[in-house]
Coordinates of C-alpha atoms in Angstrom, one line a residue:
X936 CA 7.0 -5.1 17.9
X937 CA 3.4 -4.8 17.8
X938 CA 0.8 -7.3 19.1
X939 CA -1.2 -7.4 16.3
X940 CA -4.0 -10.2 16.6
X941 CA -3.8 -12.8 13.8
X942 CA -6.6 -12.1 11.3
X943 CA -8.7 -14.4 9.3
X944 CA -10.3 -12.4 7.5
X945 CA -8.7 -11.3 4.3
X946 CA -9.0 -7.4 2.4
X947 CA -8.7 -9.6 -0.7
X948 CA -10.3 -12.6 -2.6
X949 CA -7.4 -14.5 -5.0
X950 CA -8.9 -14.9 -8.3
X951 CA -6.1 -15.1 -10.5
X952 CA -5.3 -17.3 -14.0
X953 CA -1.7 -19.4 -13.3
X954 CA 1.2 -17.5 -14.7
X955 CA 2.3 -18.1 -18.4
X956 CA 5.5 -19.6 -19.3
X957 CA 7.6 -16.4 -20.1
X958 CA 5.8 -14.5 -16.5
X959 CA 7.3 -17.6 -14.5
X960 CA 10.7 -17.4 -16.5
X961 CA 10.6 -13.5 -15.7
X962 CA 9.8 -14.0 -11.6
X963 CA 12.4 -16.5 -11.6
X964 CA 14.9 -14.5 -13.1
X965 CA 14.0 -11.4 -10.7
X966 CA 12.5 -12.3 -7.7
X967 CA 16.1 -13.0 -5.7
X968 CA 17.1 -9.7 -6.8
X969 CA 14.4 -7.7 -6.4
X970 CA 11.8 -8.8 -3.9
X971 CA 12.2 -8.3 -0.1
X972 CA 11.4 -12.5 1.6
X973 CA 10.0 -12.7 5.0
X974 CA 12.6 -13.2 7.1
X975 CA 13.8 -9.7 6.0
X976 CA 10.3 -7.9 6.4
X977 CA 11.5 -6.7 9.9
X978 CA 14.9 -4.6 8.5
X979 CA 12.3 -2.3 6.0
X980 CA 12.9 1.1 7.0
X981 CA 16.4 0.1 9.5
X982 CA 18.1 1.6 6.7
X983 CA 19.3 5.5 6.6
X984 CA 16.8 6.4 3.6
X985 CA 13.5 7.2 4.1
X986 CA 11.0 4.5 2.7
X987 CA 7.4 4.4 1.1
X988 CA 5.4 1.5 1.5
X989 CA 2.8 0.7 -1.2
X990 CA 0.2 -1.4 -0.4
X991 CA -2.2 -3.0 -3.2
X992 CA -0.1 -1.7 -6.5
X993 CA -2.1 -3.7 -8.8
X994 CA -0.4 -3.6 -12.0
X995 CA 2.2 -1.1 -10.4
X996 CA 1.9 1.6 -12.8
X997 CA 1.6 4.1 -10.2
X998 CA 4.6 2.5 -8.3
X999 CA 6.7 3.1 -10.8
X1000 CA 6.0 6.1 -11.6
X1001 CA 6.6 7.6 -8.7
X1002 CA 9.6 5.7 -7.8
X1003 CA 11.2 6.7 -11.5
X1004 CA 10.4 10.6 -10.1
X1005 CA 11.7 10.0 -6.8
X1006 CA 15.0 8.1 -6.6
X1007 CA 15.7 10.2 -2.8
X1008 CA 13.3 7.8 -1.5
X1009 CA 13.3 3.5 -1.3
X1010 CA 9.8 2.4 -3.1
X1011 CA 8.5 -0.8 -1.2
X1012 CA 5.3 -2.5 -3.4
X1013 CA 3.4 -4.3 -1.5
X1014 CA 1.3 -7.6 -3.3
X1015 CA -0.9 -10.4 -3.7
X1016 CA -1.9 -10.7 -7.0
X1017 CA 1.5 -12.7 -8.7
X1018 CA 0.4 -10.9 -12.3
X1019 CA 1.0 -7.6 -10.8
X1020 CA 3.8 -8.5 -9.0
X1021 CA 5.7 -9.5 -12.2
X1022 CA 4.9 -6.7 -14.1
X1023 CA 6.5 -5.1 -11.6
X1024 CA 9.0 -6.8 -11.5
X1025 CA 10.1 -6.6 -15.3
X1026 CA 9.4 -2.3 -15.0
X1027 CA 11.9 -2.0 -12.4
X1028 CA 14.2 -4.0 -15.0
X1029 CA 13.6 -2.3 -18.0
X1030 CA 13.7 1.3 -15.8
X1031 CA 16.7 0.4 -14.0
X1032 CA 15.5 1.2 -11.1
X1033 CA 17.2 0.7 -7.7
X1034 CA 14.7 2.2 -5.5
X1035 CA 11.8 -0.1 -5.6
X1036 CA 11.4 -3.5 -4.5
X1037 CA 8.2 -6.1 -4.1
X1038 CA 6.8 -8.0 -1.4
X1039 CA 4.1 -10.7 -1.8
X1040 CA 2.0 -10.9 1.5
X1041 CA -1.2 -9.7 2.8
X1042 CA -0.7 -6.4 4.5
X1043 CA -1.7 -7.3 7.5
X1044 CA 1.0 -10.3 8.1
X1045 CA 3.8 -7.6 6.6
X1046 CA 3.0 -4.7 9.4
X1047 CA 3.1 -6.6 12.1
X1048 CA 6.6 -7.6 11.3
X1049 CA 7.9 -4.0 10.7
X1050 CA 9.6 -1.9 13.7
X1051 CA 7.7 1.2 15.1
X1052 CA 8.6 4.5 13.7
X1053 CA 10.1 2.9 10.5
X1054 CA 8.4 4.1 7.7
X1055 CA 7.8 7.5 6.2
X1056 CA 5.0 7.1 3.8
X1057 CA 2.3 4.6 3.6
X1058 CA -0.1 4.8 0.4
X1059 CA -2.8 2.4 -0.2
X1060 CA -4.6 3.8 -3.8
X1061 CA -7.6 2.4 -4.4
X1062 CA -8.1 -1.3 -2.6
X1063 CA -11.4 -2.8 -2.8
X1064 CA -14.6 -1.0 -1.7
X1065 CA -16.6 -4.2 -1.0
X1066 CA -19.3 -2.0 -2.0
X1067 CA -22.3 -4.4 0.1
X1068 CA -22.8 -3.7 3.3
X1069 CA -22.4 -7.7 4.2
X1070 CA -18.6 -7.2 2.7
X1071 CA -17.4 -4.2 4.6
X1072 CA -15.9 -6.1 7.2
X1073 CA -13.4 -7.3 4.8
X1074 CA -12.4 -3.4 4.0
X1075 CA -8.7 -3.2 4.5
X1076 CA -8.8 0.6 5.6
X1077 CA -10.3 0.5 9.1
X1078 CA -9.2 0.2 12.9
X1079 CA -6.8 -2.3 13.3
X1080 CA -4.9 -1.7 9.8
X1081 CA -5.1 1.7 10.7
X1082 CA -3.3 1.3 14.4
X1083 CA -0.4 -0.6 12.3
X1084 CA -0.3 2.1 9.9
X1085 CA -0.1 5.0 12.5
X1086 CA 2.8 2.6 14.6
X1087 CA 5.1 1.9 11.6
X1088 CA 4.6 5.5 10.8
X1089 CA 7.7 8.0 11.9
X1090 CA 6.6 11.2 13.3
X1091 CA 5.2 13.6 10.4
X1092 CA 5.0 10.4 8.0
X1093 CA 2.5 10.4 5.8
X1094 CA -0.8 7.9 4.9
X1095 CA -2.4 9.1 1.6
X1096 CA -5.9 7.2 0.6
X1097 CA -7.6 7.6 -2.6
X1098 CA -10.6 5.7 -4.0
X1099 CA -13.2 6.0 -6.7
X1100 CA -15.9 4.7 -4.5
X1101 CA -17.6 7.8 -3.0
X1102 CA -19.2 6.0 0.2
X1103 CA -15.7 4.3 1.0
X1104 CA -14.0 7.6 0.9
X1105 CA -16.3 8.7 3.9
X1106 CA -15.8 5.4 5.5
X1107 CA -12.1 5.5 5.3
X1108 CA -12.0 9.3 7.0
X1109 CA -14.1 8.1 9.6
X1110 CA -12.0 5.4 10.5
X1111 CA -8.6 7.3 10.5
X1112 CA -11.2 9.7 12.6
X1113 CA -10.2 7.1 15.3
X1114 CA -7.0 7.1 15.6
X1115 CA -6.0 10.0 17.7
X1116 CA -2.3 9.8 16.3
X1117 CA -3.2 10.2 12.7
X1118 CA -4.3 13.5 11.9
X1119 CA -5.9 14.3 8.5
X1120 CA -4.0 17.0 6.5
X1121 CA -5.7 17.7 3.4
X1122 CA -7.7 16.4 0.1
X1123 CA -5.8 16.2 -2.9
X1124 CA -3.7 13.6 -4.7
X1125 CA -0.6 16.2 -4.7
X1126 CA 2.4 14.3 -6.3
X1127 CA 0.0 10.9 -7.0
X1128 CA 0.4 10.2 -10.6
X1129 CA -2.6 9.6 -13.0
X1130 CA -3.0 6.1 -14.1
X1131 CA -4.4 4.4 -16.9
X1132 CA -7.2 2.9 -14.2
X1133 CA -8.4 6.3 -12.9
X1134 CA -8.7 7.6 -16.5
X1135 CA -11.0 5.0 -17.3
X1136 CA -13.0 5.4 -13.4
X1137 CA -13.4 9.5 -14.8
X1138 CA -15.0 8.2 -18.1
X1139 CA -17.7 6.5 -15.6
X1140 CA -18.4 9.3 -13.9
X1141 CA -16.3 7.8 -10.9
X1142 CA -13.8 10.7 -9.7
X1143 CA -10.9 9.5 -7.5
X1144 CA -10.6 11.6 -3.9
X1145 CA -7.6 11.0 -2.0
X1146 CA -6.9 11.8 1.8
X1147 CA -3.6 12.7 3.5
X1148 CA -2.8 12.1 7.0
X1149 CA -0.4 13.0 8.9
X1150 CA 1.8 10.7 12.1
X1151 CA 1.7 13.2 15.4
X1152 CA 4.3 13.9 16.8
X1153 CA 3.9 12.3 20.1
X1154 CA 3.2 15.0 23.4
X1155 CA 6.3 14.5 25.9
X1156 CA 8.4 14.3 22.6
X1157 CA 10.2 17.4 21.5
X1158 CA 13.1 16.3 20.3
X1159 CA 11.2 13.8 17.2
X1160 CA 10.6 15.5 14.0

């Protein structure tokens, strides 16, 4: 496991309203079936099936989508925000879906739990730009996120940005820049489904770009995929 320094400071800032009555009836009903607790972070990806990691759904329509179009794969949505997290939870019901499940932690305390070489996708779509320049230290895509991502990540596994914030976007390729074992594949949101949030970011004149990475295969190696 990695050695991955405790961190205070958090990618998010928890401004939330209390769940209503029917969203607390609705987690309580689902969340024993459905959502992965801690001291099972460390079997994610143990399992024969490949799995995606999501981190920062938000109201999970992406998540969904995706895991509706790809039941091959295990869909793990990754959480603060308890709104999000039961909407979630009440899509993979009404779906019937058995390839997604939920997690509420920061990202940071999840990683550090999960084995090297576990996981075959990681997507983070579009976290919080903490567009001034006295907030950017509270970015959640830069170095040490970044060295979790790549050790989690099997050989050829994937780690697909995409934000709406132009400046971030440059940021975030700089800082996958350096680390040597992820190497950048190509622009393009490929399979990524459109969302009701992006449509509304293109009527502001705020066009999403997404970047794909690729895990190395490590030198010395030959015999990883």
């Amino acid at each position: 496991m990695s050695g991955f320094p405790l961190r205070e400071i958090r990618s998010y800032a928890r401004r939330e309203r209390p769940l209503g009555g029917a969203a607390l009836a609705a987690r309580e009903r689902l969340w024993g079936r459905l959502a992965v607790p801690e001291n099972d972070w460390h079997r994610l990806g143990a399992g024969p099936r490949d799995v995606v990691l999501d981190i920062g759904f938000g109201d999970g329509e992406s998540l969904l989508t995706q895991a509706a179009g790809d039941a091959a794969r295990d869909y793990v949505g990754v959480e603060v925000y308890r709104a999000g997290l039961v909407k979630v939870l009440r899509g993979i019901e009404q779906a019937g879906l058995t390839n997604v499940r939920v997690v509420e932690a920061d990202a940071h305390d999840l990683l550090r739990k999960i084995g090297d070489r576990r996981v075959s996708a990681v997507q983070v779509f579009f976290p919080d730009p903490w567009p001034k320049t006295r907030h950017h230290k509270r970015r959640l895509v830069q170095g040490p996120f970044l060295a979790e991502v790549a050790r989690i990540l099997r050989p050829g596994g994937m780690l697909h940005l995409a934000t709406d914030w132009a400046p971030y976007a440059d940021a975030m390729q700089d800082a996958v820049a350096s680390v040597p074992s992820l190497v950048f594949h190509e622009d393009g949101r490929a399979e990524r489904p459109w969302t009701r949030f992006e449509r509304r970011g293109l009527k502001l004149g705020q066009p999403a770009r997404d970047l794909r990475f690729l895990r190395a295969v490590d030198a010395g190696a030959p015999n990883e995929p």
